[in-house]
mmCIF file of C-alpha atoms and ligand atoms in Angstrom:
data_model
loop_
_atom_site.group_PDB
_atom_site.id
_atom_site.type_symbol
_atom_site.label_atom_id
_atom_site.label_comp_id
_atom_site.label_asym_id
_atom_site.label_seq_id
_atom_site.Cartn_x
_atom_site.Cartn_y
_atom_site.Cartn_z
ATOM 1 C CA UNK P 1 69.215 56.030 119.839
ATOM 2 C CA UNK P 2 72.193 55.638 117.741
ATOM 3 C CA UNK P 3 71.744 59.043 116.260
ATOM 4 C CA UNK P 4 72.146 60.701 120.028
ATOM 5 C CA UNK P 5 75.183 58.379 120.603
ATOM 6 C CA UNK P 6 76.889 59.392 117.394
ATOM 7 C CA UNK P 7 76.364 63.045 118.333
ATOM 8 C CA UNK P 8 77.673 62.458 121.584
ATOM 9 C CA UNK P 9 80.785 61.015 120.509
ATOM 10 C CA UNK P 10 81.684 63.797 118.058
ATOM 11 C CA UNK P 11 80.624 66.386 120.584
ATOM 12 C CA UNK P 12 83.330 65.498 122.789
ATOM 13 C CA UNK P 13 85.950 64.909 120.286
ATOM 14 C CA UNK P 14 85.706 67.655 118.169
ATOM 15 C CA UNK P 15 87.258 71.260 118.643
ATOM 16 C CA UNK P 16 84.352 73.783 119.730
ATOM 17 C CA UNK P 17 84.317 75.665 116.426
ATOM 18 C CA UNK P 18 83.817 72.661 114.289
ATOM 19 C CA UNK P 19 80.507 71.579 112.697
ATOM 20 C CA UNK P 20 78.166 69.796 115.671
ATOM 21 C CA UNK P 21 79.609 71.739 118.598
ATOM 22 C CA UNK P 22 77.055 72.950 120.778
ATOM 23 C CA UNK P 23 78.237 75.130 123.711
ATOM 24 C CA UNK P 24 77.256 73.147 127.202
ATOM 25 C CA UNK P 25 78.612 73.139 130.609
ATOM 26 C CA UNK P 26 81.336 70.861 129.782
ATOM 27 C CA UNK P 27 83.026 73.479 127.236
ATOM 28 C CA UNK P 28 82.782 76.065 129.626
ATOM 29 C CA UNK P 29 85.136 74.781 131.504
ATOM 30 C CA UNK P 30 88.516 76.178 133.080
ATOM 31 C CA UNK P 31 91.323 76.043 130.047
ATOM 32 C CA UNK P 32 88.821 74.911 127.362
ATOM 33 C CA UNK P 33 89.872 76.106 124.021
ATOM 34 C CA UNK P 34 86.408 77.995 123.991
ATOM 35 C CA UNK P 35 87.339 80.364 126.758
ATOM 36 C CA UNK P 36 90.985 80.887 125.625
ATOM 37 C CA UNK P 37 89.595 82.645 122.513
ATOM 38 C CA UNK P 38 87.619 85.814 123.231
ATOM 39 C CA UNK P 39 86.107 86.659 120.373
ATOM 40 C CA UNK P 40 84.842 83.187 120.032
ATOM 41 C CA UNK P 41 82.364 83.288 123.117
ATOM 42 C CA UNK P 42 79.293 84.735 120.990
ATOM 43 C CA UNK P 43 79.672 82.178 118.308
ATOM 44 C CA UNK P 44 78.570 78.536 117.624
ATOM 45 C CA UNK P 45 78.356 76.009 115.007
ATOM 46 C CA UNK P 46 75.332 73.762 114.958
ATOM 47 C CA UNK P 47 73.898 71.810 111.647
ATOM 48 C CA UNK P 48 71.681 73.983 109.345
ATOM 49 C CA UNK P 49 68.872 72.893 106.583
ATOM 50 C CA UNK P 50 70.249 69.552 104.921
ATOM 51 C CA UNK P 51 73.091 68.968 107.450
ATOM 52 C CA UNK P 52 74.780 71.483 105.907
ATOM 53 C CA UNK P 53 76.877 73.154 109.165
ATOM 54 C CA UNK P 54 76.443 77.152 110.307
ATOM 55 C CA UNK P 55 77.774 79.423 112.219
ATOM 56 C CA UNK P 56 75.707 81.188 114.351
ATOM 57 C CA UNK P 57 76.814 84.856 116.114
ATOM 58 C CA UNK P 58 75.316 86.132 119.510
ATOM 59 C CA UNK P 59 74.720 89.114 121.125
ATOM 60 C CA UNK P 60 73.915 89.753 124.787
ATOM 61 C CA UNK P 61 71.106 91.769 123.660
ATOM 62 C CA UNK P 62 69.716 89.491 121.141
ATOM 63 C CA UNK P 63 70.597 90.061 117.450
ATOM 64 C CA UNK P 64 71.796 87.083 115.754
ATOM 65 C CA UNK P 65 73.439 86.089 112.436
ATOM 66 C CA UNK P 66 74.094 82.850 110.560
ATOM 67 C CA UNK P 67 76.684 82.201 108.143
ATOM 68 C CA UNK P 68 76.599 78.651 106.202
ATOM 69 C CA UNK P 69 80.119 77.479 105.825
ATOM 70 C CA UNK P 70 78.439 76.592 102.251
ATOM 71 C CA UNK P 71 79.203 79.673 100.297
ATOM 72 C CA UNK P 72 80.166 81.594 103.100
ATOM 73 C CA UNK P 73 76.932 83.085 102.801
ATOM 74 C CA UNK P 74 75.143 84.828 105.488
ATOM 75 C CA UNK P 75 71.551 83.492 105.642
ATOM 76 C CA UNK P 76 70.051 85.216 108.386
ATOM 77 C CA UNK P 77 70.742 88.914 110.511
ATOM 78 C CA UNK P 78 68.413 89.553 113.389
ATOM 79 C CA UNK P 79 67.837 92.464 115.262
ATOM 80 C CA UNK P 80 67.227 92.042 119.194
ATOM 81 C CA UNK P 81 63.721 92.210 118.682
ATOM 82 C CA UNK P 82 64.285 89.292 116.871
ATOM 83 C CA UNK P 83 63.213 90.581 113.604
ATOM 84 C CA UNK P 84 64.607 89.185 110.529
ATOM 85 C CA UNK P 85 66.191 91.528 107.998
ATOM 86 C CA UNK P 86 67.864 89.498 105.500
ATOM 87 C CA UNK P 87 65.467 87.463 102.959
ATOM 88 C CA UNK P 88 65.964 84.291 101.947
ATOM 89 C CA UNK P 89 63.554 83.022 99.803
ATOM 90 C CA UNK P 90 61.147 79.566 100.560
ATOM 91 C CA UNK P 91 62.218 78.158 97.769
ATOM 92 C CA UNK P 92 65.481 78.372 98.936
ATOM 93 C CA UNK P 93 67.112 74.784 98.298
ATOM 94 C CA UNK P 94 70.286 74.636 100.422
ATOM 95 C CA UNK P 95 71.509 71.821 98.436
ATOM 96 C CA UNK P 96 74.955 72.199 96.522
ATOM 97 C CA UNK P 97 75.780 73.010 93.569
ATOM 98 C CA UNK P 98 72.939 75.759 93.405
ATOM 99 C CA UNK P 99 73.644 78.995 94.943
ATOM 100 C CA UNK P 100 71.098 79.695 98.469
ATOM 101 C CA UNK P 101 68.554 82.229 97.398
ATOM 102 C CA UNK P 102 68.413 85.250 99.297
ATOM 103 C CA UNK P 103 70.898 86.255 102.074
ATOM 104 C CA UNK P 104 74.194 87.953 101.354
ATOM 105 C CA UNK P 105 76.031 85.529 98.258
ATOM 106 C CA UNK P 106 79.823 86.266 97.804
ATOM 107 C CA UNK P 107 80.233 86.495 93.856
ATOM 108 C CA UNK P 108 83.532 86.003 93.225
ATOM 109 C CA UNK P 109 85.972 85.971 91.232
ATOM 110 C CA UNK P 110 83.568 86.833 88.575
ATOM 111 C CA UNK P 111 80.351 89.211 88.747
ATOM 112 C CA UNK P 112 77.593 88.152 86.681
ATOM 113 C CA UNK P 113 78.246 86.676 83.570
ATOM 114 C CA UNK P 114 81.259 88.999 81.965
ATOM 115 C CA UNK P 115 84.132 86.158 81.953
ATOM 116 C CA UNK P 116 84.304 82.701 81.043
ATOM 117 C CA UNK P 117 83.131 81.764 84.741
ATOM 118 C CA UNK P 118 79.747 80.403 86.164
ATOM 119 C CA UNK P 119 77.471 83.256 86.319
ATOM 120 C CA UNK P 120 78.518 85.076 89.952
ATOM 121 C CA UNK P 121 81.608 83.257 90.227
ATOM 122 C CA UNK P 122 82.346 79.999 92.211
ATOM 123 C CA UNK P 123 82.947 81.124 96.021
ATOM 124 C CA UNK P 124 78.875 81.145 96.051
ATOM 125 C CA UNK P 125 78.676 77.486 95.652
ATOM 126 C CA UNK P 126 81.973 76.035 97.421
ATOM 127 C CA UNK P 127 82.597 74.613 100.949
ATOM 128 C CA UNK P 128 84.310 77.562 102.818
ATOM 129 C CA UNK P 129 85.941 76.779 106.224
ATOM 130 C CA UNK P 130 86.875 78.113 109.315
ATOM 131 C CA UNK P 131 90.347 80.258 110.444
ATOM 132 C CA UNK P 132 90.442 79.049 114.436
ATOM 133 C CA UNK P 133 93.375 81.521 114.840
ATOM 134 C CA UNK P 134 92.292 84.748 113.230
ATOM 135 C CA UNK P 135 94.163 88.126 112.972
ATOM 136 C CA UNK P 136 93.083 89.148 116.881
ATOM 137 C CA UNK P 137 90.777 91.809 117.279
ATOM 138 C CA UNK P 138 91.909 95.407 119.349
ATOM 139 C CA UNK P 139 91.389 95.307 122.520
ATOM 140 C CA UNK P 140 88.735 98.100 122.489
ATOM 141 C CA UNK P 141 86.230 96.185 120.983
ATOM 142 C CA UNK P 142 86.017 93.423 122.639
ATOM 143 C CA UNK P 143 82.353 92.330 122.512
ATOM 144 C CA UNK P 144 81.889 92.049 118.954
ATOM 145 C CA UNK P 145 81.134 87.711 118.021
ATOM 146 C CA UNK P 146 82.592 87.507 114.976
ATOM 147 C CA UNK P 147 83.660 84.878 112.616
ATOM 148 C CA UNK P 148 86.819 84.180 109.551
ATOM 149 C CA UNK P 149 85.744 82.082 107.179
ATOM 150 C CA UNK P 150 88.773 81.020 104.741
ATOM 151 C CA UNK P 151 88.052 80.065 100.945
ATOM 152 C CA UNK P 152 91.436 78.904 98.755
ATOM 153 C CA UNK P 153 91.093 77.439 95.287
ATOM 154 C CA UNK P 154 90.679 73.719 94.693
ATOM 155 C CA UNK P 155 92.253 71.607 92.718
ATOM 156 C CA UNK P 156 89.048 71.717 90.263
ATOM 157 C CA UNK P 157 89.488 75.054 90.514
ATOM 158 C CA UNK P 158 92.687 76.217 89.581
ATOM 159 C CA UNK P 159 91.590 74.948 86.420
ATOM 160 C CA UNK P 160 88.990 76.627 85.203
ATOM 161 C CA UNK P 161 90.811 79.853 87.467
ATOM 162 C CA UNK P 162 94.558 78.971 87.549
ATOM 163 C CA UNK P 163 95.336 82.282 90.567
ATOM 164 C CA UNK P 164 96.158 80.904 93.975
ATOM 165 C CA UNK P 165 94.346 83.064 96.092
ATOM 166 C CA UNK P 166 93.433 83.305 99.849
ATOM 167 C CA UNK P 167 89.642 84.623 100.420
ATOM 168 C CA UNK P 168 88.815 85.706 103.908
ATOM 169 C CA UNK P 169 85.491 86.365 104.848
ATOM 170 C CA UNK P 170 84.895 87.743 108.484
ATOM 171 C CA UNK P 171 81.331 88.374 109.818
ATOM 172 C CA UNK P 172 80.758 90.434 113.100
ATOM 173 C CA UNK P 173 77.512 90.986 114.890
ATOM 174 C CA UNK P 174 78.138 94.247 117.343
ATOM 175 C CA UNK P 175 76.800 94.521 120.319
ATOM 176 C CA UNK P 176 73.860 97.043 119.055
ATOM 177 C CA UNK P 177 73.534 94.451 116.422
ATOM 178 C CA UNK P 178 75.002 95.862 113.630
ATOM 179 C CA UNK P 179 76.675 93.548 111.088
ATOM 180 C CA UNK P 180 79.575 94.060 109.163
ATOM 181 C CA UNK P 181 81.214 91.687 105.925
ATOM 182 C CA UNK P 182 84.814 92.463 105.706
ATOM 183 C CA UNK P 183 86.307 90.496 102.319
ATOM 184 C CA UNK P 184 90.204 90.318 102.275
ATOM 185 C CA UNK P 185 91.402 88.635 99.259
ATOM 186 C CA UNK P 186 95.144 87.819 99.176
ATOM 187 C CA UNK P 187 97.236 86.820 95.541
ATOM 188 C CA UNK P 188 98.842 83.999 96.806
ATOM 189 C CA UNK P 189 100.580 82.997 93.579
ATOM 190 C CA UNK P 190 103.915 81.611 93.491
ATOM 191 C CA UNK P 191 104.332 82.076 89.961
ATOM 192 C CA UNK P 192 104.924 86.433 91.029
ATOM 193 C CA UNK P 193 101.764 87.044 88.238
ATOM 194 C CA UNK P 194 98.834 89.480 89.309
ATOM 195 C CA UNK P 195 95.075 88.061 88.694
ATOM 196 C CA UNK P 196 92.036 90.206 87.724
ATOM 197 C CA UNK P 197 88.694 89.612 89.635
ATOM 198 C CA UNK P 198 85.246 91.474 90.122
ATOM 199 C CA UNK P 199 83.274 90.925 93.524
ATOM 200 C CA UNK P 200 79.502 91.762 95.017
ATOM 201 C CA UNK P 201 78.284 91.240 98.353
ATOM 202 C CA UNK P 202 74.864 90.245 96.267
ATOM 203 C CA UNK P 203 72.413 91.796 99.250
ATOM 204 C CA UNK P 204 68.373 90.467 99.914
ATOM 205 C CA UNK P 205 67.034 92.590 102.298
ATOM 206 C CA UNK P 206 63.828 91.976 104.228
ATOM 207 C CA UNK P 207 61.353 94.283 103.522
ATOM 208 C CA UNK P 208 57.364 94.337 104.418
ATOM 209 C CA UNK P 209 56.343 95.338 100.830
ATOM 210 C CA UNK P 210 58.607 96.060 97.923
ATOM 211 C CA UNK P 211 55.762 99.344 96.740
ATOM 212 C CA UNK P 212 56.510 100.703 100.323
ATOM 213 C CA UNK P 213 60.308 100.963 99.952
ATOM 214 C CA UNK P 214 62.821 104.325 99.597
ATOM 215 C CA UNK P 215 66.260 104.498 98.914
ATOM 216 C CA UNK P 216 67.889 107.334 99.508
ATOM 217 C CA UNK P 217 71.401 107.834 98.619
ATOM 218 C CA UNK P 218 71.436 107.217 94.905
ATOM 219 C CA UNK P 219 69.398 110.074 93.357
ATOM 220 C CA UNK P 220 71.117 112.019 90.590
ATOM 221 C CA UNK P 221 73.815 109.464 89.899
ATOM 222 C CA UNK P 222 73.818 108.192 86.546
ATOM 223 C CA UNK P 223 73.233 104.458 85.767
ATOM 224 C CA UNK P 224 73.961 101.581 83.518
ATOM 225 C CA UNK P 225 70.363 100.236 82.656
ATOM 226 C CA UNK P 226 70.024 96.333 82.277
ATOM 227 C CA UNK P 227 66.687 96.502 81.141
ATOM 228 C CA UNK P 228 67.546 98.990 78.444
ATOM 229 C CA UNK P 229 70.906 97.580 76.919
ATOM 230 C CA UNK P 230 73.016 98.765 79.679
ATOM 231 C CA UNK P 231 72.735 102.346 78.431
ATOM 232 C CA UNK P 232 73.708 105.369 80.570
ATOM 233 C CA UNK P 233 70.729 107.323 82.395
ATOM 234 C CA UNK P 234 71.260 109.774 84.626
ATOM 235 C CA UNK P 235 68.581 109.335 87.965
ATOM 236 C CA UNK P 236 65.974 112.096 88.281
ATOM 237 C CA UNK P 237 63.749 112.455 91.501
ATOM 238 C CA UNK P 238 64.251 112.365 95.589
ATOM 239 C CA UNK P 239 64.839 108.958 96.100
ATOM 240 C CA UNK P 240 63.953 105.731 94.597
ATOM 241 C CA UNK P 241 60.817 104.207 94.943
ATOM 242 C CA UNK P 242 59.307 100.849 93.016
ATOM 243 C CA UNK P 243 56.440 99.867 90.829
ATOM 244 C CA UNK P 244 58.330 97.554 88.338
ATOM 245 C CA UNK P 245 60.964 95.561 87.674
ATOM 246 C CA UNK P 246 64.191 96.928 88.453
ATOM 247 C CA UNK P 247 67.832 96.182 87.484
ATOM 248 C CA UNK P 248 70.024 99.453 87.534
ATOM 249 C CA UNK P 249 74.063 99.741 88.185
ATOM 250 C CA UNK P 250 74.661 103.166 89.966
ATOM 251 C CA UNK P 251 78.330 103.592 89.395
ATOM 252 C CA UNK P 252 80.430 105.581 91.674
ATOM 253 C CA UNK P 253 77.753 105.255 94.428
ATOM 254 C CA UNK P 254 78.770 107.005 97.921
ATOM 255 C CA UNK P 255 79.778 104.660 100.307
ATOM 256 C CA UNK P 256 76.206 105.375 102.497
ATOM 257 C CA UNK P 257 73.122 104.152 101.179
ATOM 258 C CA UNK P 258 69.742 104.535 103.281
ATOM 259 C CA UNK P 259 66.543 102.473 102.517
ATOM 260 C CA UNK P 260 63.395 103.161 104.374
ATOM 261 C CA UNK P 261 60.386 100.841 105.047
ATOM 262 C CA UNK P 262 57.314 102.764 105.928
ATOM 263 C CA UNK P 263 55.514 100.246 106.530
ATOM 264 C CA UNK P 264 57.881 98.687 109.659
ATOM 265 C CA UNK P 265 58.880 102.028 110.230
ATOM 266 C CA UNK P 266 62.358 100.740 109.774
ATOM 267 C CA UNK P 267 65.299 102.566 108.430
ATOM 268 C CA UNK P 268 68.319 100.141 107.199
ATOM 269 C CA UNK P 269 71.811 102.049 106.063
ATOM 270 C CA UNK P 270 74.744 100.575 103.808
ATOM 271 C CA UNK P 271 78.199 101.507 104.291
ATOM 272 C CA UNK P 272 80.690 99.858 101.600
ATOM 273 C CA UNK P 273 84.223 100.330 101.222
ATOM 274 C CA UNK P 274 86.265 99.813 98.511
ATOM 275 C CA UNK P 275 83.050 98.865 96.649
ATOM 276 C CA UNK P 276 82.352 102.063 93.938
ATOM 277 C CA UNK P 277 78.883 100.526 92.512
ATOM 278 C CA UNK P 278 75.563 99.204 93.850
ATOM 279 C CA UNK P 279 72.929 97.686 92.134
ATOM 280 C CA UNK P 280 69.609 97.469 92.277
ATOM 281 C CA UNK P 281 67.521 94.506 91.645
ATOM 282 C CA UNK P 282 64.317 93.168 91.828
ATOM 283 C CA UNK P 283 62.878 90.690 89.065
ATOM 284 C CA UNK P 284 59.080 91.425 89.915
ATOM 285 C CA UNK P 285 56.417 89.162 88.663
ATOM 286 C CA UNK P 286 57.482 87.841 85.083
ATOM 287 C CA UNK P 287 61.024 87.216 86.172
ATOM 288 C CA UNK P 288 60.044 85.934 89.775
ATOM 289 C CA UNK P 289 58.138 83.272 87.838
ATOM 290 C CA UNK P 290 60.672 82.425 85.595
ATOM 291 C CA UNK P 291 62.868 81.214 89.115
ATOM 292 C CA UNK P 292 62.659 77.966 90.058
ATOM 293 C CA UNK P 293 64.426 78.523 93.397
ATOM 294 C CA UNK P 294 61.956 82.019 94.026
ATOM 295 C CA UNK P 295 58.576 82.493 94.702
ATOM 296 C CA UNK P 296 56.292 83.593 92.546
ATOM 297 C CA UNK P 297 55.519 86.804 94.858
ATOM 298 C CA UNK P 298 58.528 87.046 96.837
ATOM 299 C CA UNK P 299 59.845 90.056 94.723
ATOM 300 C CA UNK P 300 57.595 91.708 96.799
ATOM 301 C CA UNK P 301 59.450 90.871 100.410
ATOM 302 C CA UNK P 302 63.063 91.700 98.822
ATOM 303 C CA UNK P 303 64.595 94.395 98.058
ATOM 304 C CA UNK P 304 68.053 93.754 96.696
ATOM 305 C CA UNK P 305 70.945 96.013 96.643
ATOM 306 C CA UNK P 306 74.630 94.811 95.466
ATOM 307 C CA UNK P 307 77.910 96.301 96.769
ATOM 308 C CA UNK P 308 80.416 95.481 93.829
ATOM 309 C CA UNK P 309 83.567 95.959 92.296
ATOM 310 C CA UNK P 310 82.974 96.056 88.362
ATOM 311 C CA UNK P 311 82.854 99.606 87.174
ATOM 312 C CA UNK P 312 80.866 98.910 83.854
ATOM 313 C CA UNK P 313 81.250 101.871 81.447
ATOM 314 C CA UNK P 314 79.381 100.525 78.507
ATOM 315 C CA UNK P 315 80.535 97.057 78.232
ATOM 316 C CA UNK P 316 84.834 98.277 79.367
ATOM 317 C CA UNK P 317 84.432 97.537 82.570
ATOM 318 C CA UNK P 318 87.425 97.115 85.227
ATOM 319 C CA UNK P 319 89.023 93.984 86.714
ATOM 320 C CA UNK P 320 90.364 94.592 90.220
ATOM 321 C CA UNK P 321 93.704 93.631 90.106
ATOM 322 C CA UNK P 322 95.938 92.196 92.308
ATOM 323 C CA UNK P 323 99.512 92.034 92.306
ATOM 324 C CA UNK P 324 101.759 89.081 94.057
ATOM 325 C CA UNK P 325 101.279 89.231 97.748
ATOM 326 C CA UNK P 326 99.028 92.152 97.503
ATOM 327 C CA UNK P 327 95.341 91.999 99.829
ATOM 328 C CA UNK P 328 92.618 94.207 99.112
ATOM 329 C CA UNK P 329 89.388 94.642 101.529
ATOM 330 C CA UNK P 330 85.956 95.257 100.662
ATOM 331 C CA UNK P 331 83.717 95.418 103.328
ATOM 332 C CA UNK P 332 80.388 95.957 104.203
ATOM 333 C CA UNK P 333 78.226 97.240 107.146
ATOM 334 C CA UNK P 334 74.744 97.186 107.821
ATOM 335 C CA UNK P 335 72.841 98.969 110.679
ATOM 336 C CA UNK P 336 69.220 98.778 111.386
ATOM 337 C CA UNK P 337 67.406 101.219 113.134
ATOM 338 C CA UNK P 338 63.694 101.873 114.176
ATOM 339 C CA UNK P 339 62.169 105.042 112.915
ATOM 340 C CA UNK P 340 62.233 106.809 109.192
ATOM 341 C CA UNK P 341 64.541 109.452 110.678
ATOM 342 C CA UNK P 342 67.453 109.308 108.748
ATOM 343 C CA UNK P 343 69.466 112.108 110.996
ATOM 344 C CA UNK P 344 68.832 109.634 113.862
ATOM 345 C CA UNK P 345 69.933 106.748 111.720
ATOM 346 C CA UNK P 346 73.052 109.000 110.263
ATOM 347 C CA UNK P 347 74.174 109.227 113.835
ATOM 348 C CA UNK P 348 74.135 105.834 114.944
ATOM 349 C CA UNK P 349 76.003 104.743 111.367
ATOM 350 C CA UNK P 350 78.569 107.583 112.848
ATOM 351 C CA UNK P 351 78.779 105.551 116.307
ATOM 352 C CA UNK P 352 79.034 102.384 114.056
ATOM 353 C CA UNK P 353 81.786 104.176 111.833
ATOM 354 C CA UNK P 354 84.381 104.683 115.165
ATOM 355 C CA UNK P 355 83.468 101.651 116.524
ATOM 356 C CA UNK P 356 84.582 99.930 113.436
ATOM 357 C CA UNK P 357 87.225 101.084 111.888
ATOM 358 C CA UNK P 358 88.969 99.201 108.967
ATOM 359 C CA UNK P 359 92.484 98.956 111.036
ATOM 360 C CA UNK P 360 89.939 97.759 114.131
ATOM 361 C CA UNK P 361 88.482 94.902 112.001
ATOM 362 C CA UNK P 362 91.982 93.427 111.249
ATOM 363 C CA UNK P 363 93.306 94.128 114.456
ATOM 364 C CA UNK P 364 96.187 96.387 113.570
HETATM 365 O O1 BG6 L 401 70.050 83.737 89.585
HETATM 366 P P1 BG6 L 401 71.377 84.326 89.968
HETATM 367 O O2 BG6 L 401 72.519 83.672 89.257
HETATM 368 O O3 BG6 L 401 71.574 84.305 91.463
HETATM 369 O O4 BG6 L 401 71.373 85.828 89.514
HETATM 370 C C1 BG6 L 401 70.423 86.688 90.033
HETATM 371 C C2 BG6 L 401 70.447 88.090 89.428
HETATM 372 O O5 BG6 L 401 71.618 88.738 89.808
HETATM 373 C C3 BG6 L 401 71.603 90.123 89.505
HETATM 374 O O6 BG6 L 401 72.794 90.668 89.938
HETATM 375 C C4 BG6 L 401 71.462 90.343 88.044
HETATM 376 O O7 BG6 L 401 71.390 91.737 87.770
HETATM 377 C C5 BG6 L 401 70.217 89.635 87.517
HETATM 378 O O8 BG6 L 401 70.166 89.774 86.129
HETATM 379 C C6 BG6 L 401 70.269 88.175 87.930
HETATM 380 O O9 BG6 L 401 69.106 87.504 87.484
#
C-alpha cells in the first residue's frame, strides 16, 4: 500500500524521462513534455535489477534496448523476434562499485590496466545521467528512439583524473532494429591543457555456442597476443573460429567486422568508427572459473569483441588526445540479420550506413 502511493506521487511529479516514469494515458496528453520531444516517444525509464533506473528504447516492430544509467551500459539489444543478442552474464551483480558483466561497458578514460587508473577506467562504474535537450536529430530520420546519456567528472574524480571532460553517450534503436553507440567526448578544461585517454566499447555478444562461431573480417591482420606476451602474429586462415581461450588485439582492423552463428543461423556485423583495433576475448574454462561475477560455462554463450582506441605496438601504445574544446566521436553500430549470407547482410549494413550517417547522428 504505501509502496503504490509513493510511486504514484513521484509519477506525477516527475519529468517523463526521469527514473520511475512509466508512459500512461495521462502523459500522452495534449502539450505534455513527452509529445513535444520526438525522438523521445520510443523511450522510457522504469527501475531495473536493484532499483537501479534504465532506459528502455522501442521500436514499432519490436526490437528493444536497455541502457542502465549505471555505467551507461547497454544491458540488453533485442531483435523483433524478441531474441536477445547481447550477453550478460547470471552472475551479473548490478550492484555498484563492480562493473555489470556482459553487455556493452564504456572503458574510459583508461583501457585495461596501462595507466594509473582502475582497470577499464571509471565511466564503467559511475552514475551517468540523462541530456533532456539533446543535439536534435535530422528530420529524415525521424523514427529512430534514441537516448544521450551525459557523464562529467566528479569531484572524486578530478582527483585521481584532474581533465574536465564532457562524455556523451547516445544509444539509438532503428526502426529495423539496428543499434548504434555514438561516444562524443568533449575537453572541457578551463585550464586550455589537452588530456590523453584510451576508450572500448567492451562488446558480449549472444551467441548459441562459442565452438559454432566465425568471424570474418579479421583474417590476415597481424595481432598483439595477450596470451603470448603481447607479441606480434600475423593471422593465418579464412576466418576465425574457437576451441580455446582467446585474447588477441587486431590492430588497424577495418571498420566492418562479420560474425556468424551457425547454429541460429544468425549473422551479426560491426561497424566502428574512429575505433582502429578490436579485440577478441573469451576467458574459456580456467579463466571463467577464476570470475566471481561469470559463470563457470558462460564462455561458451559469449563471444566478445572490443572496439577500442589504444593502438598497442609492443607496449608504445597511443593516447587519444584531445585538445581544449576539441570533441572526438567513436561510434559503433550493430546490425543483426537472419541467414549466414554475408552479401545479404553486407547490403543491409549498406542501408544501415545511409541511414546513419555520422552528421545524421548529431543532427548537423
Ligand atoms: O574483469 P574485467 O575488468 O571486466 O576485464 C575483463 C577482461 O577484459 C579484456 O579486455 C581483457 O583482455 C581481459 O584480460 C580481461 O580479463
Amino acid at each position: 500500500m504505501q509502496g503504490i502511493e509513493t510511486k504514484k506521487k513521484e509519477t506525477s511529479s516527475r519529468h517523463p524521462l526521469s527514473p520511475g516514469y512509466e508512459t500512461t494515458s495521462t502523459s500522452k496528453q495534449k502539450g505534455h513534455p513527452l509529445n513535444l520531444i520526438h525522438q523521445f516517444q520510443n523511450v522510457e525509464v522504469v527501475k531495473g535489477i536493484n532499483g537501479l533506473d534504465k532506459v528502455v528504447l522501442r521500436q514499432i516492430r519490436g526490437s528493444s534496448a536497455e541502457i542502465y544509467l549505471y555505467g551507461g551500459h547497454v544491458t540488453s539489444w533485442k531483435n523483433d523476434r524478441g531474441e536477445q543478442l547481447l550477453f550478460v552474464s547470471n552472475k551479473a551483480t548490478f550492484k555498484p562499485p563492480k562493473a555489470i558483466r556482459g553487455g556493452i561497458p564504456i572503458c574510459f578514460p583508461q583501457f585495461s590496466d596501462f595507466g594509473s587508473l582502475e582497470k577499464h577506467g571509471f565511466a564503467r562504474n559511475r552514475m551517468w545521467s540523462i541530456d533532456t535537450n539533446p543535439p536534435p536529430f535530422s528530420t529524415n530520420s525521424p523514427n529512430k528512439a534514441s537516448i544521450d546519456l551525459i557523464l562529467k567528472p566528479s569531484k572524486e574524480d578530478l582527483k585521481i583524473f584532474p581533465h574536465s571532460f564532457e562524455f556523451r553517450l547516445r544509444v539509438t534503436l532503428a526502426p529495423g532494429g539496428e543499434l548504434t553507440l555514438t561516444s562524443r567526448i568533449r575537453n572541457a578544461n578551463s585550464d586550455r591543457k589537452p588530456f590523453k585517454f584510451t576508450f572500448a566499447y567492451h562488446t558480449y555478444f549472444s551467441v548459441s555456442d562459442i565452438s559454432e562461431v566465425r568471424v570474418e573480417g579479421l583474417e590476415t591482420l597481424d595481432y598483439l597476443d595477450n596470451m603470448h606476451k603481447k607479441n606480434r602474429f600475423t593471422e593465418q586462415g579464412d576466418a576465425l573460429t574457437f576451441e580455446s581461450e582467446v585474447d588477441k588485439v587486431y590492430l588497424s582492423s577495418p571498420t566492418e567486422i562479420a560474425f556468424l552463428d551457425h547454429e541460429k543461423k544468425r549473422t551479426i556485423l560491426i561497424r566502428k568508427n574512429g575505433l582502429p583495433d578490436a579485440v577478441v576475448w573469451n576467458p574459456w574454462d580456467k579463466k571463467s572459473k577464476a570470475m566471481a561475477d561469470f559463470g563457470d560455462y558462460e564462455y561458451k554463450l559469449t563471444l566478445i569483441l572490443l572496439s577500442r582506441w589504444y593502438l598497442n605496438y609492443h607496449h608504445n601504445y597511443l593516447w587519444l588526445v584531445l585538445m581544449p574544446g576539441g570533441v572526438t566521436d567513436m561510434w559503433l553500430g550493430c546490425n543483426a540479420a537472419f541467414g549466414l549470407n554475408l552479401f545479404l547482410c553486407q547490403l543491409s549494413l549498406y542501408i544501415f550506413i545511409f541511414g546513419a550517417t555520422e552528421d545524421e547522428l548529431w543532427g548537423v
